[in-house]
Short mmCIF file of C-alpha atoms in Angstrom, two decimals:
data_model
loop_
_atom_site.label_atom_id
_atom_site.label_comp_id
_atom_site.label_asym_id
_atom_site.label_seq_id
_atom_site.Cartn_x
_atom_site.Cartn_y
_atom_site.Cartn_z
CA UNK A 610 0.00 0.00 0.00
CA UNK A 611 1.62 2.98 -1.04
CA UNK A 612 -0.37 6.52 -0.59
CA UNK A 613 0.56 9.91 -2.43
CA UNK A 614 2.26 12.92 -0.45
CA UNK A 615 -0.84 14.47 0.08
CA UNK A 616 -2.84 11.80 0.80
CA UNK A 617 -0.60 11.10 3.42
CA UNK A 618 -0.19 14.52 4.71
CA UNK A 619 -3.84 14.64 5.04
CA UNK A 620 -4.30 11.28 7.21
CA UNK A 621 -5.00 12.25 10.80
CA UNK A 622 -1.82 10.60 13.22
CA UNK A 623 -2.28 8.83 16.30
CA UNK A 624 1.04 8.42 17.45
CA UNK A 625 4.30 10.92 16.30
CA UNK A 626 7.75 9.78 17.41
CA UNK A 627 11.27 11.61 16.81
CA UNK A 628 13.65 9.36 15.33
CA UNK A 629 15.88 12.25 14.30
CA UNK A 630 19.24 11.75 15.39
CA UNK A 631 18.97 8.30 15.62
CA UNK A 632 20.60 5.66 13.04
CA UNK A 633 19.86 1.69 13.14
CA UNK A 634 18.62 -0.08 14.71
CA UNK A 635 17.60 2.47 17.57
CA UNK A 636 15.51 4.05 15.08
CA UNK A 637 13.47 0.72 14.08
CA UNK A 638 13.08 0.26 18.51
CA UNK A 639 11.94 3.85 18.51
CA UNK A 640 8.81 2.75 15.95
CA UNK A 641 8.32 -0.71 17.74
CA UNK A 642 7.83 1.49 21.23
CA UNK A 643 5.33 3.64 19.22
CA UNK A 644 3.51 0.48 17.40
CA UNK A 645 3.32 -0.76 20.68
CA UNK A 646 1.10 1.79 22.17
CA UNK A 647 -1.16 2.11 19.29
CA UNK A 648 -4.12 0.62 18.99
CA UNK A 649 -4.79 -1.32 15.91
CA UNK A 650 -5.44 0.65 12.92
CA UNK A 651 -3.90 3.92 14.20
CA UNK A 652 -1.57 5.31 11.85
CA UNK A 653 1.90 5.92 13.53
CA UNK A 654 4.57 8.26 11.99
CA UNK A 655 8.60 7.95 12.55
CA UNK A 656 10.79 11.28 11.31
CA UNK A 657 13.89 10.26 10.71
CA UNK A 658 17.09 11.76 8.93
CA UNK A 659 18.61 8.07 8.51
CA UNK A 660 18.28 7.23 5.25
CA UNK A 661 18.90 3.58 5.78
CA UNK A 662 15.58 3.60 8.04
CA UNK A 663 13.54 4.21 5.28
CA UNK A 664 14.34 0.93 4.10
CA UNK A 665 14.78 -1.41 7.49
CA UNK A 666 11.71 0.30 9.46
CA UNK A 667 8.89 -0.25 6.35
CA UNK A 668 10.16 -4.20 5.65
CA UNK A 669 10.85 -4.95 9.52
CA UNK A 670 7.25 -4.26 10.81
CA UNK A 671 5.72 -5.60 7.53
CA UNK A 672 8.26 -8.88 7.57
CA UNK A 673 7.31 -9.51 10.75
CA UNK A 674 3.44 -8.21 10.56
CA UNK A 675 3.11 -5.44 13.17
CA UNK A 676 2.22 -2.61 10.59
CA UNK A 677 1.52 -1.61 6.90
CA UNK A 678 3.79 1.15 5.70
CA UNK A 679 1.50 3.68 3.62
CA UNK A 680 4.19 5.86 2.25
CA UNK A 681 7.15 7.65 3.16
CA UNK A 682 7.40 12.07 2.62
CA UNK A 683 10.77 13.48 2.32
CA UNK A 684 11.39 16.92 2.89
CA UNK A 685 14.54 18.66 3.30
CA UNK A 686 16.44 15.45 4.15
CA UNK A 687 13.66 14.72 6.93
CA UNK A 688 11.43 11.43 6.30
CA UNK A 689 8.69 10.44 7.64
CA UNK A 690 7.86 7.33 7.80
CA UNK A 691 4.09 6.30 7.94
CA UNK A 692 2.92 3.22 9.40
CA UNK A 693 -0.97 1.75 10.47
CA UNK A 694 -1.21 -0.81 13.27
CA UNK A 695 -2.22 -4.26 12.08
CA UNK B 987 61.46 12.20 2.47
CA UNK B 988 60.57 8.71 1.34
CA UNK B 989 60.72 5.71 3.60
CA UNK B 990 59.91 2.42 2.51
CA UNK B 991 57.58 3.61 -0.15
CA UNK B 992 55.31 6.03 1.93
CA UNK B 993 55.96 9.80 0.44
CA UNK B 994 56.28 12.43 3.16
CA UNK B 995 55.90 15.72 1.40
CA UNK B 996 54.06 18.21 1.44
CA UNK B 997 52.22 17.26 -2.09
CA UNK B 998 51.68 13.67 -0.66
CA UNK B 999 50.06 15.05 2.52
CA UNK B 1000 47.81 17.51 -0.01
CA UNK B 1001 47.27 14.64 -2.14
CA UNK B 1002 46.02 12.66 0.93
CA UNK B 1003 43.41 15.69 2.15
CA UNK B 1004 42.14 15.26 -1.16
CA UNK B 1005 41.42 11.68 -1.59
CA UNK B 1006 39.76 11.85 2.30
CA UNK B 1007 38.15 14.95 1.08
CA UNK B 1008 36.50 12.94 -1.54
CA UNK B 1009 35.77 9.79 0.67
CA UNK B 1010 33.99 11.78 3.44
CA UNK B 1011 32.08 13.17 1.00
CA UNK B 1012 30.62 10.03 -0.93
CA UNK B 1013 29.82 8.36 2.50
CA UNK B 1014 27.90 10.89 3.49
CA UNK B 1015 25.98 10.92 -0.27
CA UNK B 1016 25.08 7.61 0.03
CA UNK B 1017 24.53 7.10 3.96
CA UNK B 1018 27.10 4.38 3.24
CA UNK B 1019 27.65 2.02 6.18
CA UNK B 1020 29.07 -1.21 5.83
CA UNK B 1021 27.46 -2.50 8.77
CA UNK B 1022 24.13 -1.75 6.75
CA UNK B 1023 25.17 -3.86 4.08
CA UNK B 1024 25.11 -7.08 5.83
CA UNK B 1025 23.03 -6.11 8.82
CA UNK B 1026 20.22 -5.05 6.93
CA UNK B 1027 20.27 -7.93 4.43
CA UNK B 1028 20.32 -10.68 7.56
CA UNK B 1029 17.17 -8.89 9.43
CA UNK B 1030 15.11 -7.86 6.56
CA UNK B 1031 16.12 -9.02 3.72
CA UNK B 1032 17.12 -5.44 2.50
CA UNK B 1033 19.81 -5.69 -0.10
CA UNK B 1034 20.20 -1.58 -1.44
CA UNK B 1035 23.09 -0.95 0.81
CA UNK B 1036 24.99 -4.09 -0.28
CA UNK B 1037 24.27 -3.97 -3.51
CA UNK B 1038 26.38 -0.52 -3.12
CA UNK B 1039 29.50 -2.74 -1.28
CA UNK B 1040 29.57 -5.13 -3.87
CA UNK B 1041 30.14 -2.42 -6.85
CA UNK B 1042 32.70 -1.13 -4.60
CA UNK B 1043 34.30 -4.30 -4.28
CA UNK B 1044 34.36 -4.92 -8.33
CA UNK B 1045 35.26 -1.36 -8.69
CA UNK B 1046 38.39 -1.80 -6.83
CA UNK B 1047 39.15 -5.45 -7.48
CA UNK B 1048 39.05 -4.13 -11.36
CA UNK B 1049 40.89 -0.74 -10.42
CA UNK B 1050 43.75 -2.78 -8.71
CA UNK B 1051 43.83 -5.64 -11.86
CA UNK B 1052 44.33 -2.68 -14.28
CA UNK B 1053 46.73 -0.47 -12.68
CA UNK B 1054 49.10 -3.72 -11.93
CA UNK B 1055 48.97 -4.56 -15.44
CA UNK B 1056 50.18 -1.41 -16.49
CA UNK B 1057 52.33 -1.16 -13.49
CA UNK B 1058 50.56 2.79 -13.00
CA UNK B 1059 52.33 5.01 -10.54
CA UNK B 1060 53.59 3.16 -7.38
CA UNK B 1061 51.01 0.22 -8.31
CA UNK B 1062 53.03 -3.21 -7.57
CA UNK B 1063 52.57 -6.29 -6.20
CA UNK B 1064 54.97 -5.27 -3.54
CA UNK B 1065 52.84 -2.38 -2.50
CA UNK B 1066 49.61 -4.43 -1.99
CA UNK B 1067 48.21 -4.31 1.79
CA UNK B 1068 48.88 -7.93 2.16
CA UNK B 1069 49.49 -8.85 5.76
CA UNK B 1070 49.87 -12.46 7.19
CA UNK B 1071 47.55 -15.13 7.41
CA UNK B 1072 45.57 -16.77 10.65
CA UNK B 1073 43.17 -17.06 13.46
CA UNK B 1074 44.02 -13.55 14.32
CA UNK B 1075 42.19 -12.44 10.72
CA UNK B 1076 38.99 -14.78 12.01
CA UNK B 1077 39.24 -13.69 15.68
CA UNK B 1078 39.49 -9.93 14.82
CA UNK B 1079 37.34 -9.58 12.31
CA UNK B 1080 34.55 -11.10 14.14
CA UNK B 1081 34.97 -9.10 17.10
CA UNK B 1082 35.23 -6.03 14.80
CA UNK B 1083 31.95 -7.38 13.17
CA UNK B 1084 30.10 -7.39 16.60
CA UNK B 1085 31.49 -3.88 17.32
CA UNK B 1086 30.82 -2.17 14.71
CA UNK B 1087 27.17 -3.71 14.79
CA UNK B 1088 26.91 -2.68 18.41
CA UNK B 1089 28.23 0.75 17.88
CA UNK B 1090 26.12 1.71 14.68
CA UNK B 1091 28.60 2.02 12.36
CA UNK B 1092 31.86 0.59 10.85
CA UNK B 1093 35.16 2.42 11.16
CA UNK B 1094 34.45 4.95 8.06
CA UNK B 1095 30.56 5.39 9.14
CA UNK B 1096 31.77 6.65 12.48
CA UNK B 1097 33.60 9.09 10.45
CA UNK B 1098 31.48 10.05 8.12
CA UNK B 1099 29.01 10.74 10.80
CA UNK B 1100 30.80 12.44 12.80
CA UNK B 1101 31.09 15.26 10.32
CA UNK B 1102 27.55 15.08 9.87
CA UNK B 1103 27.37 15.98 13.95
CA UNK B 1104 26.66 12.89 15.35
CA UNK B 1105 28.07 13.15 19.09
CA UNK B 1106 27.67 9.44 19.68
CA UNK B 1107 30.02 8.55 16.45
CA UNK B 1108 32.57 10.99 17.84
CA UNK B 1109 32.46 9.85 20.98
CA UNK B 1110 32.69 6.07 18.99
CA UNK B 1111 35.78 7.41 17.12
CA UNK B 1112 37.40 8.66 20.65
CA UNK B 1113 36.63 4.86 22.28
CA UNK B 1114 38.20 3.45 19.18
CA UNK B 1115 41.38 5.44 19.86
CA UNK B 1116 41.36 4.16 23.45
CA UNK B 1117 40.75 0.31 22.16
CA UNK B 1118 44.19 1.32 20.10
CA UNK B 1119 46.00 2.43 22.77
CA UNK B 1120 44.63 -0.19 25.63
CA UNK B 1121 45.98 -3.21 22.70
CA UNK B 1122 49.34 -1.41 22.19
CA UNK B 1123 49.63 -1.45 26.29
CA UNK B 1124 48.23 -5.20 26.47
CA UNK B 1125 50.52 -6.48 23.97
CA UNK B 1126 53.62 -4.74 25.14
CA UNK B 1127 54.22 -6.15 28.06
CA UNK B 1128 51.46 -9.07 28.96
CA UNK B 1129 49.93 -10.17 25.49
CA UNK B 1130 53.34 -10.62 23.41
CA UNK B 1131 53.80 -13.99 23.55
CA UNK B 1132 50.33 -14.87 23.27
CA UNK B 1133 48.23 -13.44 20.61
CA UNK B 1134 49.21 -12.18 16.82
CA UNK B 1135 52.27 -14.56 16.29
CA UNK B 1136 51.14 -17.72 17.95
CA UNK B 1137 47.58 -17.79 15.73
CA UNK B 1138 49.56 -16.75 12.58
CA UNK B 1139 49.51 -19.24 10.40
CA UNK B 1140 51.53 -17.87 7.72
CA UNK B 1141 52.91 -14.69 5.84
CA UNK B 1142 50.58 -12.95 3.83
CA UNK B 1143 49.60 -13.84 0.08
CA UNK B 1144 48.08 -12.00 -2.30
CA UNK B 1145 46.65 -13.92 -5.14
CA UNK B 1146 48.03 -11.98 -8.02
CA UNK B 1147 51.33 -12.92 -6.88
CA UNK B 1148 50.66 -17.03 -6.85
CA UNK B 1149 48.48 -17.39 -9.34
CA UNK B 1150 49.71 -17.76 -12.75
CA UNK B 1151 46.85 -15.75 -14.01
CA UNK B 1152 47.69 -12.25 -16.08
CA UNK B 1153 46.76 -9.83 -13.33
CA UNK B 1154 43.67 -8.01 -15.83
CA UNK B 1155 42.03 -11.72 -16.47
CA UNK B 1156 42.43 -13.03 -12.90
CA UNK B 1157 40.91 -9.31 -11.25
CA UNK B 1158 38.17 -10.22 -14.00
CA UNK B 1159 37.30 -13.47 -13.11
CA UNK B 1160 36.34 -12.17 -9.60
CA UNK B 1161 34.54 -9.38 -10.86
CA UNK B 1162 33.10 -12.20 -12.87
CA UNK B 1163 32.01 -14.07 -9.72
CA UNK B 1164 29.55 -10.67 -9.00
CA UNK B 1165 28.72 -10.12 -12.24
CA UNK B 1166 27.60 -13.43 -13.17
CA UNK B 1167 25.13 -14.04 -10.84
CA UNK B 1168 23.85 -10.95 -10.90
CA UNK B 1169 22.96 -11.56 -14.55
CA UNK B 1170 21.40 -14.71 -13.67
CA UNK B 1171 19.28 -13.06 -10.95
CA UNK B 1172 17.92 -10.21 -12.98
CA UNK B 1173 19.17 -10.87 -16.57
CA UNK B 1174 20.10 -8.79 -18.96
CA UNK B 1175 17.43 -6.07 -19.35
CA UNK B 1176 16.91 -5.69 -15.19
CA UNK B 1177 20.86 -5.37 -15.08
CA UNK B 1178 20.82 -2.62 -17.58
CA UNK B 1179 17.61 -1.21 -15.88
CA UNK B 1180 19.56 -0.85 -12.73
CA UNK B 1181 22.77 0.78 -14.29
CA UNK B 1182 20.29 3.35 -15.93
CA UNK B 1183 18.75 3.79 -12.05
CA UNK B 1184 21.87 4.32 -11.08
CA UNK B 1185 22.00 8.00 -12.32
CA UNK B 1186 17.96 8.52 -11.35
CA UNK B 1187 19.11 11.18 -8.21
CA UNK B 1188 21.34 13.21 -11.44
CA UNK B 1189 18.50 14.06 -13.24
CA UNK B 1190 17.38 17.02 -11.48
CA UNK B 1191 18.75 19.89 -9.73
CA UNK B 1192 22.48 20.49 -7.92
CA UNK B 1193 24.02 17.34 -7.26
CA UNK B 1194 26.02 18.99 -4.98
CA UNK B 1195 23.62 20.01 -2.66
CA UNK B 1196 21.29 16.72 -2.93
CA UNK B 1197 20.57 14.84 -0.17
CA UNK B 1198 21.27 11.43 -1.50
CA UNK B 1199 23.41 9.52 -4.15
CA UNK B 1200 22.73 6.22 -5.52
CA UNK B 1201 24.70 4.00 -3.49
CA UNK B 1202 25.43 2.14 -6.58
CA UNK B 1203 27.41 5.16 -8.09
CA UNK B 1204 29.19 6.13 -5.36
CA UNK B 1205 30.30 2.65 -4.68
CA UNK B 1206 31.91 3.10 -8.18
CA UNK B 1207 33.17 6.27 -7.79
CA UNK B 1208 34.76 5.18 -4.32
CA UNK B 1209 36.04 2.29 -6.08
CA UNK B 1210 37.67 4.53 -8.75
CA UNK B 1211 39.02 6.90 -6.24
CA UNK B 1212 40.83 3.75 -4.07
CA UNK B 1213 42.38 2.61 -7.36
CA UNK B 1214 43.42 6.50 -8.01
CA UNK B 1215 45.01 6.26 -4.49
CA UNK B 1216 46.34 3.15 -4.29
CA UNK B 1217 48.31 4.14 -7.84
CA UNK B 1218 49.33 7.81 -6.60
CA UNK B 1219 50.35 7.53 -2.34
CA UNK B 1220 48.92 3.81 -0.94
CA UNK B 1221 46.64 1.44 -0.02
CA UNK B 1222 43.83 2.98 1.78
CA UNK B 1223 43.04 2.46 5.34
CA UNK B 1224 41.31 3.93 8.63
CA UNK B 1225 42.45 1.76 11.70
CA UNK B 1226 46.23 1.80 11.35
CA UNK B 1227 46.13 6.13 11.25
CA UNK B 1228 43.87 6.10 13.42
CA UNK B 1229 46.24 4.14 16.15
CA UNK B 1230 48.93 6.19 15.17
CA UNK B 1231 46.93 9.48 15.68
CA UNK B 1232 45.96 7.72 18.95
CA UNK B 1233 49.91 6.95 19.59
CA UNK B 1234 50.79 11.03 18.92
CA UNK B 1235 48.40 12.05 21.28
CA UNK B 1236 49.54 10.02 23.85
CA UNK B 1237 53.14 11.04 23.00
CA UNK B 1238 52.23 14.93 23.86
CA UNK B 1239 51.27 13.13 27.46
CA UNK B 1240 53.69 10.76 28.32
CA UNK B 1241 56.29 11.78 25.93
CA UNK B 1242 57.49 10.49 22.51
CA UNK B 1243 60.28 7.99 23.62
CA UNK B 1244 57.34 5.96 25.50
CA UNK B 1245 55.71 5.40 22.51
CA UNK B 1246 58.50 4.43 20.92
CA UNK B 1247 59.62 2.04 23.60
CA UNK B 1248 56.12 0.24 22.87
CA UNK B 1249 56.98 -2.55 20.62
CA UNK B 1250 53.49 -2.07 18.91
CA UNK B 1251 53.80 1.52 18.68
CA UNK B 1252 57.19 1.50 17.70
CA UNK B 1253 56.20 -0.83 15.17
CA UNK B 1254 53.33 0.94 13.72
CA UNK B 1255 55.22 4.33 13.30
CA UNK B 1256 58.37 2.35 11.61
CA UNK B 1257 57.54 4.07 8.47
CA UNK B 1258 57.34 7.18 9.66
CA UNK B 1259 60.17 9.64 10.56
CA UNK B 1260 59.26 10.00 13.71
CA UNK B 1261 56.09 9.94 16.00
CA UNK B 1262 53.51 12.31 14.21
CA UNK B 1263 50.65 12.45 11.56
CA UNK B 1264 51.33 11.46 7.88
CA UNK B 1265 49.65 11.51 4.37
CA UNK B 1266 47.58 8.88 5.83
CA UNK B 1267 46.75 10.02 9.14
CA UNK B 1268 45.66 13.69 7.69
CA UNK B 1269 42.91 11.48 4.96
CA UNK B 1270 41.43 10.29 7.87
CA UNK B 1271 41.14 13.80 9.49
CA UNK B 1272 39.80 14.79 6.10
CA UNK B 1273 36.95 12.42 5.48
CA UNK B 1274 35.42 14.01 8.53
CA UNK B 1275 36.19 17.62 6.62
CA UNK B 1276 34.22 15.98 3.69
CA UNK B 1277 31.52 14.81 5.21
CA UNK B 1278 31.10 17.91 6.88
CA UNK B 1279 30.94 20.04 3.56
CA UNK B 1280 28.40 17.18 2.25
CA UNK B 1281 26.35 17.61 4.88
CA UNK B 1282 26.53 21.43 4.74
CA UNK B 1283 25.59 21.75 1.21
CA UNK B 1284 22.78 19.32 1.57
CA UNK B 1285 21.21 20.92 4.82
CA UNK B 1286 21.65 18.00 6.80
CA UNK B 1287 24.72 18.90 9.27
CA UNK B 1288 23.19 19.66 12.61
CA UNK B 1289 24.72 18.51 15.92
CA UNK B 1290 22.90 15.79 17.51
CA UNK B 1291 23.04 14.63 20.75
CA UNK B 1292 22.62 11.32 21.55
CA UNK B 1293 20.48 9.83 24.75
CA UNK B 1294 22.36 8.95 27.78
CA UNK B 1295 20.34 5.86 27.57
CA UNK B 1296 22.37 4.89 24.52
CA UNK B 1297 26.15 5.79 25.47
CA UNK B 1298 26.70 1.98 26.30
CA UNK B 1299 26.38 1.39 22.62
CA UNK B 1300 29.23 3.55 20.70
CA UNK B 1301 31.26 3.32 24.28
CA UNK B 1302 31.42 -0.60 24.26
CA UNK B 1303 31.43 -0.64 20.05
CA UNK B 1304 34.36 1.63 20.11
CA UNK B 1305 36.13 -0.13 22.43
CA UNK B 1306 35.79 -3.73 20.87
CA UNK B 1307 36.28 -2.24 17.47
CA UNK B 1308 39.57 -0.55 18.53
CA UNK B 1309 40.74 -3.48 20.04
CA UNK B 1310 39.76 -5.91 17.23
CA UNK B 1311 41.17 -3.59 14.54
CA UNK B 1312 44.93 -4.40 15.66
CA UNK B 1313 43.83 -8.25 15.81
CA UNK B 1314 42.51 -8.47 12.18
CA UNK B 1315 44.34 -6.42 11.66
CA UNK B 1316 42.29 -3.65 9.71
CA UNK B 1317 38.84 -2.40 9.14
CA UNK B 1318 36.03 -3.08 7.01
CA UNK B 1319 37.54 -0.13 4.61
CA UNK B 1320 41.52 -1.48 4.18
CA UNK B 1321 39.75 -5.39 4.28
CA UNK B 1322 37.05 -4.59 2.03
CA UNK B 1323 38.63 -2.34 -0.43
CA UNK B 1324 42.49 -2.25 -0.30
CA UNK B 1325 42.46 -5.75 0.83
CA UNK B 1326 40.05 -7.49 -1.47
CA UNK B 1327 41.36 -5.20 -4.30
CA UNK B 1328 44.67 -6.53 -3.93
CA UNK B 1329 43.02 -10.09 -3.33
CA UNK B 1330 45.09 -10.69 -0.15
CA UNK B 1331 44.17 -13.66 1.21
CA UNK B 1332 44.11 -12.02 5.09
CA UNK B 1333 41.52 -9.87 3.95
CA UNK B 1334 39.14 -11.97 2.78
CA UNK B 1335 39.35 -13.76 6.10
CA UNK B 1336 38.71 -11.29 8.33
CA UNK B 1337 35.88 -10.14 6.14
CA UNK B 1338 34.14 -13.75 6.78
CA UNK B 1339 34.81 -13.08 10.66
CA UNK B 1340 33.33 -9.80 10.26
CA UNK B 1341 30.18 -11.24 8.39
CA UNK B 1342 30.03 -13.40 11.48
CA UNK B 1343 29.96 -10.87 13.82
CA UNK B 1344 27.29 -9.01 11.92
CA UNK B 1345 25.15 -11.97 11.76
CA UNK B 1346 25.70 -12.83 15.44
CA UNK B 1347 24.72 -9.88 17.11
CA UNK B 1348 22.03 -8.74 13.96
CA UNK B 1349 20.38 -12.39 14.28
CA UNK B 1350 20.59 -12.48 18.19
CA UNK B 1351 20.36 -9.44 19.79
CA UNK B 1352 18.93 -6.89 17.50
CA UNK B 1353 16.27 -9.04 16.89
CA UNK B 1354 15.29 -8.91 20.27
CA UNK B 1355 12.84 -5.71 20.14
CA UNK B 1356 10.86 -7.73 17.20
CA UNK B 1357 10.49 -11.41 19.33
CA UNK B 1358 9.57 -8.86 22.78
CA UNK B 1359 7.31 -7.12 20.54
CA UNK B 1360 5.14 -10.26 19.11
CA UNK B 1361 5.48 -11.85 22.51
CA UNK B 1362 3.42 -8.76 23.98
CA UNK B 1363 -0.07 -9.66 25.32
CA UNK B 1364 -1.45 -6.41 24.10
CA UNK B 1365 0.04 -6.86 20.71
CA UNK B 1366 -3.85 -6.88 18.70
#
């Protein structure tokens, strides 16, 4: 499932964590924390400026089945990462 | 001044800042972390950062075949890193592996980082100096007569200088051993697909002050540049300035004749007039320069401090990866690129002990958050 920018930026988020700062695999533990308190179906997002996250993050928690990932926006070097609760 | 083979002049030391300019630089491009390469492939299956190592790796075993052929600048057989042979390749490298996994980053990550403001890969960088140091002290007196020697099996090979293979066809036979199934994997038309991909982040805008390189290129590039270096000043590597720039600063401490009275020490700065920072020494300095300009022009320098709840991680990563460096000896930089593009034998050993120390700590620990995380009651 893959969602356009705005699409995205228009989906209402449960659950915002800071990942910035952060590089693997702190920054995957930082969403797991997150998915853990959400409810299923809330939509969790992860900002992160590790660009290898964008790729671990999205297959770990679909790999293992904890979330979809709906998209990723990038802005300014700053990604954030969108994930909903299974 | 020459001595044995390692120019120290002023144009050698410019030449140096230069090629660690440059190296800095395309890290930080590509977020290019070795530890990703492996890591990321053994806990999700995620192969863009290692598809970037191995087109490094071809790069510079090609580089290397073609500049010994035509015997390019001080390219020789007798200038490959080729260092000798045994446990101590195994033993290192898979400690190094479980550092580095445990600290975030390999030995040119922490680098790159660094200049990008990461605290924690500084303070990585300053632990790894302080593994250096703590082996140098271990060895000379306590450890001399037990490790390096006694698990050394033999001097070092490399295999362009006992195989009776021209040096081009025998560097392209292990390109071959990439290339081939690669082709088989994707075939022909999702090969070329991916070379055109390659230049995708080109197509648009400043390169310069982009955010993010193909991997893919700037392994080749990197590749290109090691070969460039490798023909012009010498091999490249991270660990062994890095333990020398560890060894100077202890010198302005305790005084030079100390170090020198340290067989390790005294060893490691053989080559150099006297106990100081070379060519080499001042490319490592520089990749952090590099990666700070990267980051600069792409907006994404900004000092980050890291939580005190995660100082463990790049403390105890350092260490072990200091430590394991002089074991190996080497990092995943001189192993993986001035090692395997001179196809020494010693490297390619302590880059299986590496991948084992990866694996171990990727497929045991890290994987811990995930098995808590499906083991939680409130999971659904």
């Amino acid at each position: 499932m893959s969602m356009s920018q705005a699409e995205l930026e228009a989906l209402h988020i449960d659950h915002e964590v800071d990942g910035m700062g952060e590089v693997c695999p702190h920054t995957l533990n930082i969403a797991l924390a997150a998915l853990k308190k959400a409810q299923s179906g809330e939509i969790v997002v992860e900002s992160t400026d590790h660009s290898i996250a964008t790729k671990t993050v999205p297959a770990a928690v679909q790999m293992n089945g904890i979330a979809d990932v709906l998209g990723i926006v990038e802005s300014n070097g700053t990604y954030h990462i969108y994930m909903k609760k299974k | 001044m020459e001595v044995n083979g390692l120019l120290f002049t002023l144009e050698a030391l410019m030449i140096a800042c230069i090629f660690g300019f440059i190296y800095g630089f395309l890290l930080q491009k590509a977020d290019f972390c070795f530890v990703a390469s492996f890591r990321d492939w053994v806990s999700v299956r995620d192969t863009r950062v290692g598809k970037g190592m191995l087109v490094l790796m071809a790069t510079a075993v090609l580089g290397w075949g073609i500049a010994l052929t035509f015997g390019m600048g001080q390219a020789s057989v007798a200038h490959i890193w080729s260092l000798d042979i045994g446990l101590t390749n195994l033993l290192g490298g898979f400690l190094f592996g479980i550092g580095m996994t445990i600290a975030g980053s390999c030995a040119s990550g922490a680098l790159y980082r660094a200049g990008m403001g990461y605290i924690q890969f500084w303070i990585v960088i300053l632990a790894m100096l302080v593994g250096n140091v703590l082996f140098a002290y271990v060895y000379d007196p306590y450890a001399i007569d037990y490790v390096l020697e006694p698990l050394t099996w033999t001097d070092g090979i490399t295999l362009y200088d006992v195989l009776p293979i021209p040096y081009l066809l025998l560097s392209a036979l292990i390109v071959s051993l990439i290339l081939v199934p690669t082709l088989l994997r994707f075939g022909w038309h999702g090969f070329w697909h991916g070379v055109k991909n390659t230049f995708q982040d080109f197509k648009d805008g400043n390169m310069l002050t982009k955010s993010h390189w193909d991997i893919r290129f700037v392994g080749f590039v990197m590749g290109v540049a090691a070969t460039a270096q490798f023909v012009l000043l010498s091999s490249i590597s991270i660990t062994g300035p890095e333990t020398r720039i560890a060894g100077t600063i202890l010198s302005f401490i305790i005084g030079e004749e100390h170090i020198l009275n340290n067989l390790y020490f005294s060893t490691l700065f053989a080559q150099h007039p006297t106990v100081g920072l070379g060519p080499e020494e001042f490319l490592v300095i520089f990749v952090i320069v590099g990666a700070f300009v990267s980051a600069l022009l792409s907006k994404s320098f900004k000092i980050r401090v890291p939580r005190l709840n995660r100082l463990p991680y790049p403390i105890i990563g350092g260490l072990l990866m200091g430590i394991a460096s002089r074991i190996a000896p080497g990092c995943n930089i001189a192993n993986v690129v001035a090692g395997v593009g001179g196809l020494s034998v010693h490297s390619f050993i302590a880059m299986l002990g590496m991948a084992c120390g990866i694996f171990v700590v990727t497929a045991y620990v890290f994987k811990m958050p995930i098995m808590l995380f499906q083991k939680d009651p409130f999971k659904m």
